[in-house]
mmCIF file of C-alpha atoms in Angstrom:
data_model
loop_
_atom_site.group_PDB
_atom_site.id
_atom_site.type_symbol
_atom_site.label_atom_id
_atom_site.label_comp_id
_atom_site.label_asym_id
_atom_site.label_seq_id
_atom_site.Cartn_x
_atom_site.Cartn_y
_atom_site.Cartn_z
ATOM 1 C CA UNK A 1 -3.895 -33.672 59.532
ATOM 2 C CA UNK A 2 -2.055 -36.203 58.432
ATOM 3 C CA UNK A 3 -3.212 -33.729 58.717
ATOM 4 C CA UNK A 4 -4.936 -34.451 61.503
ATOM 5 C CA UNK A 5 -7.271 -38.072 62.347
ATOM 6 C CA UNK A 6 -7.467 -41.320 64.764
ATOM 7 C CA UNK A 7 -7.897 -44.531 62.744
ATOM 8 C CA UNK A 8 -9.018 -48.216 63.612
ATOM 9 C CA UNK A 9 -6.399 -50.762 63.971
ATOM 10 C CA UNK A 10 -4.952 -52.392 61.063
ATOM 11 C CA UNK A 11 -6.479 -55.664 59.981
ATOM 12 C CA UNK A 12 -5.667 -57.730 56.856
ATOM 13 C CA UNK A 13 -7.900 -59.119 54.830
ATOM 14 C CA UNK A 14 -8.587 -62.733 55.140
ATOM 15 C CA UNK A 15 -6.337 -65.129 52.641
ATOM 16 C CA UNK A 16 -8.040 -68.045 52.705
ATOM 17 C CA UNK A 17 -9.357 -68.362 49.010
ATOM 18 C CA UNK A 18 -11.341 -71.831 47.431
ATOM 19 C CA UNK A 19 -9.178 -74.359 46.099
ATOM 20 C CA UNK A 20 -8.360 -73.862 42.185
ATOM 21 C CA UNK A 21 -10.040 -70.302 42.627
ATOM 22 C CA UNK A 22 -8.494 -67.320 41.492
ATOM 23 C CA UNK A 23 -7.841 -64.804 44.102
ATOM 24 C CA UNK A 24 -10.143 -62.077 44.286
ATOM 25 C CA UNK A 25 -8.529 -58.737 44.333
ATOM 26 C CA UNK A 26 -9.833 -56.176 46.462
ATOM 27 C CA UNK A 27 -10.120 -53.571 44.165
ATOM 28 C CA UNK A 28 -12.710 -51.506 46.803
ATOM 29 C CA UNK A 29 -9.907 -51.518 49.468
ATOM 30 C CA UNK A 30 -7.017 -49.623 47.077
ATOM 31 C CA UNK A 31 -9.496 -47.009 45.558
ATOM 32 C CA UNK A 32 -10.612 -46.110 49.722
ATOM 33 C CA UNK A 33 -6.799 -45.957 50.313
ATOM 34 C CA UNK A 34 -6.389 -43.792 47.262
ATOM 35 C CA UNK A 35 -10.201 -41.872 48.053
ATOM 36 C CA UNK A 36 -8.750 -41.346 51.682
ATOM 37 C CA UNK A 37 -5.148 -40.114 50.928
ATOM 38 C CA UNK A 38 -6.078 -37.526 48.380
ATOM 39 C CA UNK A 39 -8.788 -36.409 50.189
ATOM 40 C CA UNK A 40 -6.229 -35.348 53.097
ATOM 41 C CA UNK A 41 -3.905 -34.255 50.293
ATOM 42 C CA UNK A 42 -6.560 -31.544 49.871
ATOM 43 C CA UNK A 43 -6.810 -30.046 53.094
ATOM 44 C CA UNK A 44 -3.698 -27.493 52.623
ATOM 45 C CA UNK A 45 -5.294 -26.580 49.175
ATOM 46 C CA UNK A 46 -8.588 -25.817 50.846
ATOM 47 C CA UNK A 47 -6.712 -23.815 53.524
ATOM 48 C CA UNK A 48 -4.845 -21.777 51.022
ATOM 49 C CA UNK A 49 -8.132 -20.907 49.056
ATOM 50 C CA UNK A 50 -9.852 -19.629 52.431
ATOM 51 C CA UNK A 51 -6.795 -17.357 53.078
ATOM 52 C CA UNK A 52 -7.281 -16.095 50.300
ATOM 53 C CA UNK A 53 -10.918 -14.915 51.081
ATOM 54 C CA UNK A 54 -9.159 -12.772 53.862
ATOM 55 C CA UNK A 55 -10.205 -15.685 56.551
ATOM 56 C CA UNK A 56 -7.608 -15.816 59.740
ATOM 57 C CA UNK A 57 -6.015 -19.114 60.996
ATOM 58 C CA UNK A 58 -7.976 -18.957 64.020
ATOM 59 C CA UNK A 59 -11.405 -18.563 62.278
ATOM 60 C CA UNK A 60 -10.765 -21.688 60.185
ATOM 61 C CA UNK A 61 -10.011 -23.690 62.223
ATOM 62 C CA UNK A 62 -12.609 -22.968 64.803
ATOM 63 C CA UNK A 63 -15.677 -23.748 61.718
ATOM 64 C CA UNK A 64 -13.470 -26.609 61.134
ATOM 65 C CA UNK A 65 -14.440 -28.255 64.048
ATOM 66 C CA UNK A 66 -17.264 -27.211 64.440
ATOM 67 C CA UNK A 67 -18.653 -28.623 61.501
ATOM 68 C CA UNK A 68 -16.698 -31.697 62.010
ATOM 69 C CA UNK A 69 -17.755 -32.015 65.758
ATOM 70 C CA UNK A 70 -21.359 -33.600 65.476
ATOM 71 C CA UNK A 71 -19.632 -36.287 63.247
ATOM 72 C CA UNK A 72 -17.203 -37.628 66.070
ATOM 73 C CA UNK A 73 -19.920 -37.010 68.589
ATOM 74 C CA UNK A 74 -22.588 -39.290 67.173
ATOM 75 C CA UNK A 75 -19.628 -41.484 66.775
ATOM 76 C CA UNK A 76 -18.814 -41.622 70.323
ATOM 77 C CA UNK A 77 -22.523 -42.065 71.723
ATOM 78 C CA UNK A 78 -23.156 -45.195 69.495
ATOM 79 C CA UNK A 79 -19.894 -46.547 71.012
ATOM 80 C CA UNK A 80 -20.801 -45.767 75.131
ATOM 81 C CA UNK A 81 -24.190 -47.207 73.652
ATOM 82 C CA UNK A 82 -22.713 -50.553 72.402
ATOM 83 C CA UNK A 83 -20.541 -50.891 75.492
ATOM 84 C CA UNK A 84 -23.256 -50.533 78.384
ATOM 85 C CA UNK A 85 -25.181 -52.931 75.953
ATOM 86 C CA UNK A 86 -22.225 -55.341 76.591
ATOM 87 C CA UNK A 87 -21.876 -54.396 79.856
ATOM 88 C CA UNK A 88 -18.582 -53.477 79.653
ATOM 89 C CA UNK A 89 -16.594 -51.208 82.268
ATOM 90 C CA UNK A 90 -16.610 -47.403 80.972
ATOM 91 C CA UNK A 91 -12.982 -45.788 81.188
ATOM 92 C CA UNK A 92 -11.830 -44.247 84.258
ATOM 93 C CA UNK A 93 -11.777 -40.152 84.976
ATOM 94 C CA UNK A 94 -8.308 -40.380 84.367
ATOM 95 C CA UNK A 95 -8.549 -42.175 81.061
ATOM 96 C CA UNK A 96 -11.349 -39.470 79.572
ATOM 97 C CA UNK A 97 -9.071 -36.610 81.317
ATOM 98 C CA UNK A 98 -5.001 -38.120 79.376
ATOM 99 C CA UNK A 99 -7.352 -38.828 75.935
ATOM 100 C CA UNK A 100 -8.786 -34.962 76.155
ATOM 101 C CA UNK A 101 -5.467 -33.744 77.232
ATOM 102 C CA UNK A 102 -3.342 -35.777 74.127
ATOM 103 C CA UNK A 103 -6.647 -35.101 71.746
ATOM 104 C CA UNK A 104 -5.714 -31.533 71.908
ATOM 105 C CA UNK A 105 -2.534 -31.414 71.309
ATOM 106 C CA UNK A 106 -3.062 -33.671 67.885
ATOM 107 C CA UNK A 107 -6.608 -32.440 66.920
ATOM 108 C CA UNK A 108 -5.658 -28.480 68.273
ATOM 109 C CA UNK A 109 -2.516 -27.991 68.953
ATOM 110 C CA UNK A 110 -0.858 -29.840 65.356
ATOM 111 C CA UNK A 111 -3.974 -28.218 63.418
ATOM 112 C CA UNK A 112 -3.235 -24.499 64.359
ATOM 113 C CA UNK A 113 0.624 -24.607 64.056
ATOM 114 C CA UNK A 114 -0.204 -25.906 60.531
ATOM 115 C CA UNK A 115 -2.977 -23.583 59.915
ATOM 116 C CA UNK A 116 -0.466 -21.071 60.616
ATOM 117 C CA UNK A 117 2.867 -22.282 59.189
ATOM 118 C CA UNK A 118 0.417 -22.383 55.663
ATOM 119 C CA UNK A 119 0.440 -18.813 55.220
ATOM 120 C CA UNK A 120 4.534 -18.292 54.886
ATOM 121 C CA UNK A 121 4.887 -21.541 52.781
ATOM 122 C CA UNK A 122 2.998 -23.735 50.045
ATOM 123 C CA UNK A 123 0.613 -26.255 50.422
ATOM 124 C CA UNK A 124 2.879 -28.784 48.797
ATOM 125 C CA UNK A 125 6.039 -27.900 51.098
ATOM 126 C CA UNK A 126 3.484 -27.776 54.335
ATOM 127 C CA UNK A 127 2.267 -31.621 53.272
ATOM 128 C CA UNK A 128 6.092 -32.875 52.965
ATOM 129 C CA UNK A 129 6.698 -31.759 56.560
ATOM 130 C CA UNK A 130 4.155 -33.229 57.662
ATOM 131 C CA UNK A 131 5.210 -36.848 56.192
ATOM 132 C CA UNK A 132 7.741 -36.952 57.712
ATOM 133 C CA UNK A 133 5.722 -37.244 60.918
ATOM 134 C CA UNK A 134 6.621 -41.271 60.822
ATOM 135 C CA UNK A 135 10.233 -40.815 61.903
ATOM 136 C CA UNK A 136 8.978 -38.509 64.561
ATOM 137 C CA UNK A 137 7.130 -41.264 66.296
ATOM 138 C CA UNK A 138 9.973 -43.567 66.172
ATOM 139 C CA UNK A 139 12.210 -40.798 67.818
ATOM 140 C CA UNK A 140 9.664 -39.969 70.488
ATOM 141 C CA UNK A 141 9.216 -43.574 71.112
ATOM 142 C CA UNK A 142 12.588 -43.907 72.016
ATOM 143 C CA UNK A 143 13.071 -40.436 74.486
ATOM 144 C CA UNK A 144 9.885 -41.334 76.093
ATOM 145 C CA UNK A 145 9.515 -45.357 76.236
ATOM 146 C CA UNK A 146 13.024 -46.388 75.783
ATOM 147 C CA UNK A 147 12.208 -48.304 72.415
ATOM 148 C CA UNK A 148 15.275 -49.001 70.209
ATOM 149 C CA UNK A 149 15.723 -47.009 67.133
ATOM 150 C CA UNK A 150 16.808 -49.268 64.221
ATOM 151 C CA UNK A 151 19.422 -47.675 61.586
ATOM 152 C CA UNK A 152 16.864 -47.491 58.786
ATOM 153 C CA UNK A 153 14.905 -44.833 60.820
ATOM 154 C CA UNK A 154 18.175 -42.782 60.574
ATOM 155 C CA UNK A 155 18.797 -43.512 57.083
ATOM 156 C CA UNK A 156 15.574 -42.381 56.140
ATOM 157 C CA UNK A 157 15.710 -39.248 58.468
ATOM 158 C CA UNK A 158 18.403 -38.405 56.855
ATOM 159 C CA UNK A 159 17.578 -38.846 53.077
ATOM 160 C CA UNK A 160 13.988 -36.918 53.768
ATOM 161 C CA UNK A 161 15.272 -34.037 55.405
ATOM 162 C CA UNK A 162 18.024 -34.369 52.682
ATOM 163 C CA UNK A 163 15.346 -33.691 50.264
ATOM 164 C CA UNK A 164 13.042 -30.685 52.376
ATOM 165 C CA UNK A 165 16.759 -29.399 52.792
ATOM 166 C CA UNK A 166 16.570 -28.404 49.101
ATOM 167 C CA UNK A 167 13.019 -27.479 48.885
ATOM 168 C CA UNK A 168 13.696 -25.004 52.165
ATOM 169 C CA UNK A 169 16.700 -23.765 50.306
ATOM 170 C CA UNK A 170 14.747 -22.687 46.930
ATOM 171 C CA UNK A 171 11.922 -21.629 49.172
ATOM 172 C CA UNK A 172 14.330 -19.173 51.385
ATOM 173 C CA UNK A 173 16.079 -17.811 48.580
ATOM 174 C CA UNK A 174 12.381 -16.065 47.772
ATOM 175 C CA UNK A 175 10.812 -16.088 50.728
ATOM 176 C CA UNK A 176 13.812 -15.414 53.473
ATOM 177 C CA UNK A 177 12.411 -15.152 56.856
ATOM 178 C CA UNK A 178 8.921 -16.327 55.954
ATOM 179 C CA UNK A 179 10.473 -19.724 54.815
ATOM 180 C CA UNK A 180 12.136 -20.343 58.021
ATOM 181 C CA UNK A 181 8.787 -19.307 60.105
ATOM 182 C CA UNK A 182 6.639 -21.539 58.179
ATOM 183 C CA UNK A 183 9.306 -24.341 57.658
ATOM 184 C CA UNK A 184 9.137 -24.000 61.876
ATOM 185 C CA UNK A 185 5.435 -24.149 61.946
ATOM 186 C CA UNK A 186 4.816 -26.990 59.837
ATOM 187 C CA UNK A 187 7.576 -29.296 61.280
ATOM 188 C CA UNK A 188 6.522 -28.337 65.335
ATOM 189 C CA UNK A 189 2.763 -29.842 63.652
ATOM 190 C CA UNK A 190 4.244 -33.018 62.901
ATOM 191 C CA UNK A 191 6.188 -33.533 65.727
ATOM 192 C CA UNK A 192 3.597 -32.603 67.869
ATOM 193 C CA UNK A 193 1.197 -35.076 65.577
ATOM 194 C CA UNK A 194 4.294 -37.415 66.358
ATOM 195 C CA UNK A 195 3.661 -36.945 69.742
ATOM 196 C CA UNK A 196 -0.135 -37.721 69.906
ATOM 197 C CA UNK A 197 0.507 -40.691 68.021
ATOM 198 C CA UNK A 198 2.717 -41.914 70.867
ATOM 199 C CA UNK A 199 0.542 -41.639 73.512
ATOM 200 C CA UNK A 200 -3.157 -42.403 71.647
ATOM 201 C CA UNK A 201 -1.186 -46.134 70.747
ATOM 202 C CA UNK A 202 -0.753 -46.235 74.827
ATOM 203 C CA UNK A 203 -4.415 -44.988 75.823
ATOM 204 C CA UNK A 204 -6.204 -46.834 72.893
ATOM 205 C CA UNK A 205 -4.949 -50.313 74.925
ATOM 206 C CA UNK A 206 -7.682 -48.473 77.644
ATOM 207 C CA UNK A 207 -10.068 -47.077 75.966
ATOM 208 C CA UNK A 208 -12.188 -48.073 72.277
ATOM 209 C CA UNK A 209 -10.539 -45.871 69.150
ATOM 210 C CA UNK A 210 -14.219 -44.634 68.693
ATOM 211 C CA UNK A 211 -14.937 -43.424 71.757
ATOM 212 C CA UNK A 212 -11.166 -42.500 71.881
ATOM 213 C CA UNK A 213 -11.522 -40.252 68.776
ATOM 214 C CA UNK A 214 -14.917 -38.924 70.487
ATOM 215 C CA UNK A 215 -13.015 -37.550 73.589
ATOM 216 C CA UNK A 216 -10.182 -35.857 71.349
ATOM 217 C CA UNK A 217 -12.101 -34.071 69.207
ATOM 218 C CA UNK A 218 -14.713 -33.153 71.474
ATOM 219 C CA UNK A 219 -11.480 -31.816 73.853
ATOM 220 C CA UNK A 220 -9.593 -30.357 70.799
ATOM 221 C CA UNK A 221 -13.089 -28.566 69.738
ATOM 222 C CA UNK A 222 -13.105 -26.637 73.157
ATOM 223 C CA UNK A 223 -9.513 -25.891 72.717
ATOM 224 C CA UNK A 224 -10.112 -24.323 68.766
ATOM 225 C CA UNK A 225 -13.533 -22.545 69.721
ATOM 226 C CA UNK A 226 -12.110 -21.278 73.450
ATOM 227 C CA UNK A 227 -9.138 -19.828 71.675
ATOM 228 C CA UNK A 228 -11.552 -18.166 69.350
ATOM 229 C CA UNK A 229 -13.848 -16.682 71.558
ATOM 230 C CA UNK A 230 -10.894 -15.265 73.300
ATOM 231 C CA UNK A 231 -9.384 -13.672 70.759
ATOM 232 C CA UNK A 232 -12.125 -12.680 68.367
ATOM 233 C CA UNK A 233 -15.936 -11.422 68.546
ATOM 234 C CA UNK A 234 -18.388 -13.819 68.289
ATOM 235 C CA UNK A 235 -20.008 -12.119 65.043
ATOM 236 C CA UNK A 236 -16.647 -13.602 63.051
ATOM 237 C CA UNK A 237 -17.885 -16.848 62.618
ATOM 238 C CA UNK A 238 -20.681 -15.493 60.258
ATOM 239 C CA UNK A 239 -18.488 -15.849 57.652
ATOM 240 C CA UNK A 240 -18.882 -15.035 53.645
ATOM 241 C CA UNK A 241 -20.952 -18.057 51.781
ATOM 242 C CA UNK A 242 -17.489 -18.774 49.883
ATOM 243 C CA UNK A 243 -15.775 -19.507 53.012
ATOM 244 C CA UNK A 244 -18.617 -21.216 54.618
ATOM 245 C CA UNK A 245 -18.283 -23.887 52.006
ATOM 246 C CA UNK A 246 -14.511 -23.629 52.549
ATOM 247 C CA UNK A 247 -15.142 -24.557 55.672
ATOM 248 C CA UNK A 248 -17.676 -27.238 55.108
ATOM 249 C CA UNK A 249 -15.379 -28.765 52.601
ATOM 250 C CA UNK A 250 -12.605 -28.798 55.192
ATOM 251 C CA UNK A 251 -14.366 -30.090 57.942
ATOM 252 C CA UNK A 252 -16.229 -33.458 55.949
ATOM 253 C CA UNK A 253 -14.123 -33.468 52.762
ATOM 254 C CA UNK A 254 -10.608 -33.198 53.997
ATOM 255 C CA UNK A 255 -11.326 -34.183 58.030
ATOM 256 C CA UNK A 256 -14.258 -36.601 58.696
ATOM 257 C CA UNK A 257 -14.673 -38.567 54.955
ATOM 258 C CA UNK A 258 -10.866 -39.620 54.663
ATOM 259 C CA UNK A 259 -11.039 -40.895 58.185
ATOM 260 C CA UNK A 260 -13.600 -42.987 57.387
ATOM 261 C CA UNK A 261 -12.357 -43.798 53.893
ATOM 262 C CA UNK A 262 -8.735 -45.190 55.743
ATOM 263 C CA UNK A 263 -10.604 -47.428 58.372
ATOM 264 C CA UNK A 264 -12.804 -49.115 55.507
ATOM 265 C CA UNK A 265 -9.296 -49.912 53.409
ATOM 266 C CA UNK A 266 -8.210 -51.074 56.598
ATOM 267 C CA UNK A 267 -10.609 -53.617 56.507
ATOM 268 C CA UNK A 268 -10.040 -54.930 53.337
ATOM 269 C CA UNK A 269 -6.423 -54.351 52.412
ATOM 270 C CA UNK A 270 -3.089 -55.144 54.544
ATOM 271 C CA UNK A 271 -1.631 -52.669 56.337
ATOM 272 C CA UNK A 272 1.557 -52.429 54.061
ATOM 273 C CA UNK A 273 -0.901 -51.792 50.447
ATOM 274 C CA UNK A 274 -2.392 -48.684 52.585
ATOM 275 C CA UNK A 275 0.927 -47.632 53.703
ATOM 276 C CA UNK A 276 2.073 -47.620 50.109
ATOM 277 C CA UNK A 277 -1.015 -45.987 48.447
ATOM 278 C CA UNK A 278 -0.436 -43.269 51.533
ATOM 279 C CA UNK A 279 2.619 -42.000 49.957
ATOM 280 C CA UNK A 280 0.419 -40.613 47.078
ATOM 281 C CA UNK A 281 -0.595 -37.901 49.778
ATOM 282 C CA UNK A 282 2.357 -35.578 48.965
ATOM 283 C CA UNK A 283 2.212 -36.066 45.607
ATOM 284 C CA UNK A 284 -1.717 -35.456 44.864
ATOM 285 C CA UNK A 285 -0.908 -32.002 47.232
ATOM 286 C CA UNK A 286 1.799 -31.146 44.350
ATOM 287 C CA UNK A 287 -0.639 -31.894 42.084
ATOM 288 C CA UNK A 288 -3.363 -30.009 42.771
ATOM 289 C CA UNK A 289 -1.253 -26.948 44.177
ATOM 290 C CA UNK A 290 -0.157 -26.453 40.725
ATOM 291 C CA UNK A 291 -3.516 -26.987 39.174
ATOM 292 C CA UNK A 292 -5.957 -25.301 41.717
ATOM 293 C CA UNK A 293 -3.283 -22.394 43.747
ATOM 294 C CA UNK A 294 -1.185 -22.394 40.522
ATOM 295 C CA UNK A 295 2.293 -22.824 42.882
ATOM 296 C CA UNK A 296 5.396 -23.001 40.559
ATOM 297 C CA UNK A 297 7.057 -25.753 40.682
ATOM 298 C CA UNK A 298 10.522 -26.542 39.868
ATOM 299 C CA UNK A 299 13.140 -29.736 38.999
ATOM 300 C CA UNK A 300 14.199 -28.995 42.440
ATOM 301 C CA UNK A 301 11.272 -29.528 44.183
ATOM 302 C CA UNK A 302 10.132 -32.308 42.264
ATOM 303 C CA UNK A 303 13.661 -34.117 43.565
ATOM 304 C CA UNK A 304 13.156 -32.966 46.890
ATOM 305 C CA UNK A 305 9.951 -34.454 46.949
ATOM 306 C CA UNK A 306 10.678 -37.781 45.298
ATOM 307 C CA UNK A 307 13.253 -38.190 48.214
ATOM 308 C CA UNK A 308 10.717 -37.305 51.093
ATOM 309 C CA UNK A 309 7.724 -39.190 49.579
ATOM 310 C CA UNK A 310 10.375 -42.844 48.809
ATOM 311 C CA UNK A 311 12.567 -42.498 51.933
ATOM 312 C CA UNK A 312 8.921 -42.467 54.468
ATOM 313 C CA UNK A 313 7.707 -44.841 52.159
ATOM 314 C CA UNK A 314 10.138 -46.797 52.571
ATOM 315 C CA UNK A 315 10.860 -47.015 55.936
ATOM 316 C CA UNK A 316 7.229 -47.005 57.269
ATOM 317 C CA UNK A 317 5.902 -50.199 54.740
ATOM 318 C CA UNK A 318 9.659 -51.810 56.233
ATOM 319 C CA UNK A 319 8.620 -50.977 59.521
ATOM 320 C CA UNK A 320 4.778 -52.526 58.982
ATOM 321 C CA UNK A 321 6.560 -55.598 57.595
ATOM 322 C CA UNK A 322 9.121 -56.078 60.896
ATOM 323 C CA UNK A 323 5.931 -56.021 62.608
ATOM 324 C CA UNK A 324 5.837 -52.679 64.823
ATOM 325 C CA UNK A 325 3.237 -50.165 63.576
ATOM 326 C CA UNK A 326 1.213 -53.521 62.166
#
């Protein structure tokens, strides 16, 4: 997630250099970017190896947060602690109660329609989907807060469902009904991750992203271990050491590490450099489906892909430069 994560607000690094010295280049800031995006690259490999250890969607994702949990929670009480050392005001109920409510549906909600749309289609499909998330946001932003939509959001809408047009047609010529189910799946998680994004921008103007992040997950953590305790015994989450490391990996590797690896290239590269070095995402899933899950891959989807992973590229380091998503 995506998939799924909350990070700090863009901030550029500082230009001012010595006279008649040579620019430092901040070679720490593009190899977080690149640590960050590959690590979420992984996530849909990690997911596919824990299917195939028999593990349910519902299972998974319940040890994912709850390994991930005590991260976000230590997280949050260092942040109430720095703010009554400040003295400043603590949100209101209704603040904690519209950041639980929207954590869900981007922490919980986007995270188990993924988790499930993964077992009809492959990791590297699933991850395309989900890039696509960008154009979501722009289209939400205009049904809910009457922002304009500028052409090139079209133009790229266009061009990247162009190109997961002809990966879904490959994909349903083997898979039939599966490929539609999971093609479904995977593009209800990004518009639902869409979504979130939409309303986190408007609650983070109330509310500190660490304490913000704190609130979702702790909110989309009931949501993942409620479900499972209605719909499963207990005695499931002892699961086989295989998975448990699964798990682990998923959780810190592909959840809680990348988050933090983003916000630190935040803080040393421009927004637009991370956008760019985020379109690797896609590609390092391709990657490593083929090398880890051994997924064929074909001219096809390789095209397909190169017109998803340029046209979001595109448009979001265009949009970063106009100055909205900055």
């Amino acid at each position: 997630m995506s998939s799924v994560t909350d990070a700090a607000a863009a901030r550029a690094p500082s230009s001012a250099v010595t006279p008649g010295a040579k620019p430092t280049i901040p070679l720490s800031g593009y190899a977080f970017a690149a640590g960050g995006a590959i690590l979420f690259a992984s996530k849909g490999i990690i997911i596919k190896l824990a299917y195939a250890e028999g593990v349910d969607p519902e299972t998974l994702l319940a040890l994912r947060m709850l390994f991930s949990l005590p991260f976000y929670v230590v997280i949050g009480a260092l942040a109430l602690f720095r703010m009554r050392g400040q003295a400043e005001p603590l949100p209101s109920a209704r603040i904690v109660l519209f950041s639980a409510l929207v954590g869900a549906l981007g922490y919980w909600f986007a995270s188990y329609t993924d988790f499930l749309g993964l077992q009809y289609i492959s990791a590297s499909y699933a991850r395309l989907i989900l890039f696509t998330y960008p154009l979501f946001v722009v289209l939400f932003g205009a049904l809910l807060f009457k922002l304009p939509v500028k052409g090139k959001a079209l133009w790229a809408f266009a061009v990247a469902y162009s190109g997961l047009a002809l990966i879904f047609a490959q994909n349903f010529s083997h898979l039939g009904h599966d490929a539609v189910l999971g093609t479904g799946l995977v593009a209800l998680t990004a518009m639902s991750f869409a979504l979130y994004q939409v309303l986190a921008s408007r609650l983070l103007k109330h509310i500190g992203s660490a304490l913000f992040t704190c609130i979702a997950m702790i909110a989309a953590s009931a949501a993942a271990l409620g479900q499972f305790a209605v719909t499963h015994p207990l005695e499931k989450l002892i699961v086989t050491p295989h998975v448990f490391w699964l798990s682990v990996m998923l959780a810190i590797g592909a959840t809680v590490l990348p988050t933090f690896l983003m916000n630190a290239a935040l803080s040393r590269i421009s927004a637009q450099a991370n956008a760019m070095i985020s379109t690797m995402s896609p590609v390092a899933t391709m990657v490593l489906a083929v090398l880890i899950l051994g997924e064929p891959t074909t001219a096809l989807d390789v095209f397909g892909a190169l017109l998803v992973t340029f046209s979001i590229g595109w448009f979001t380091l265009s949009d970063r430069k106009s100055g909205r998503g900055a």
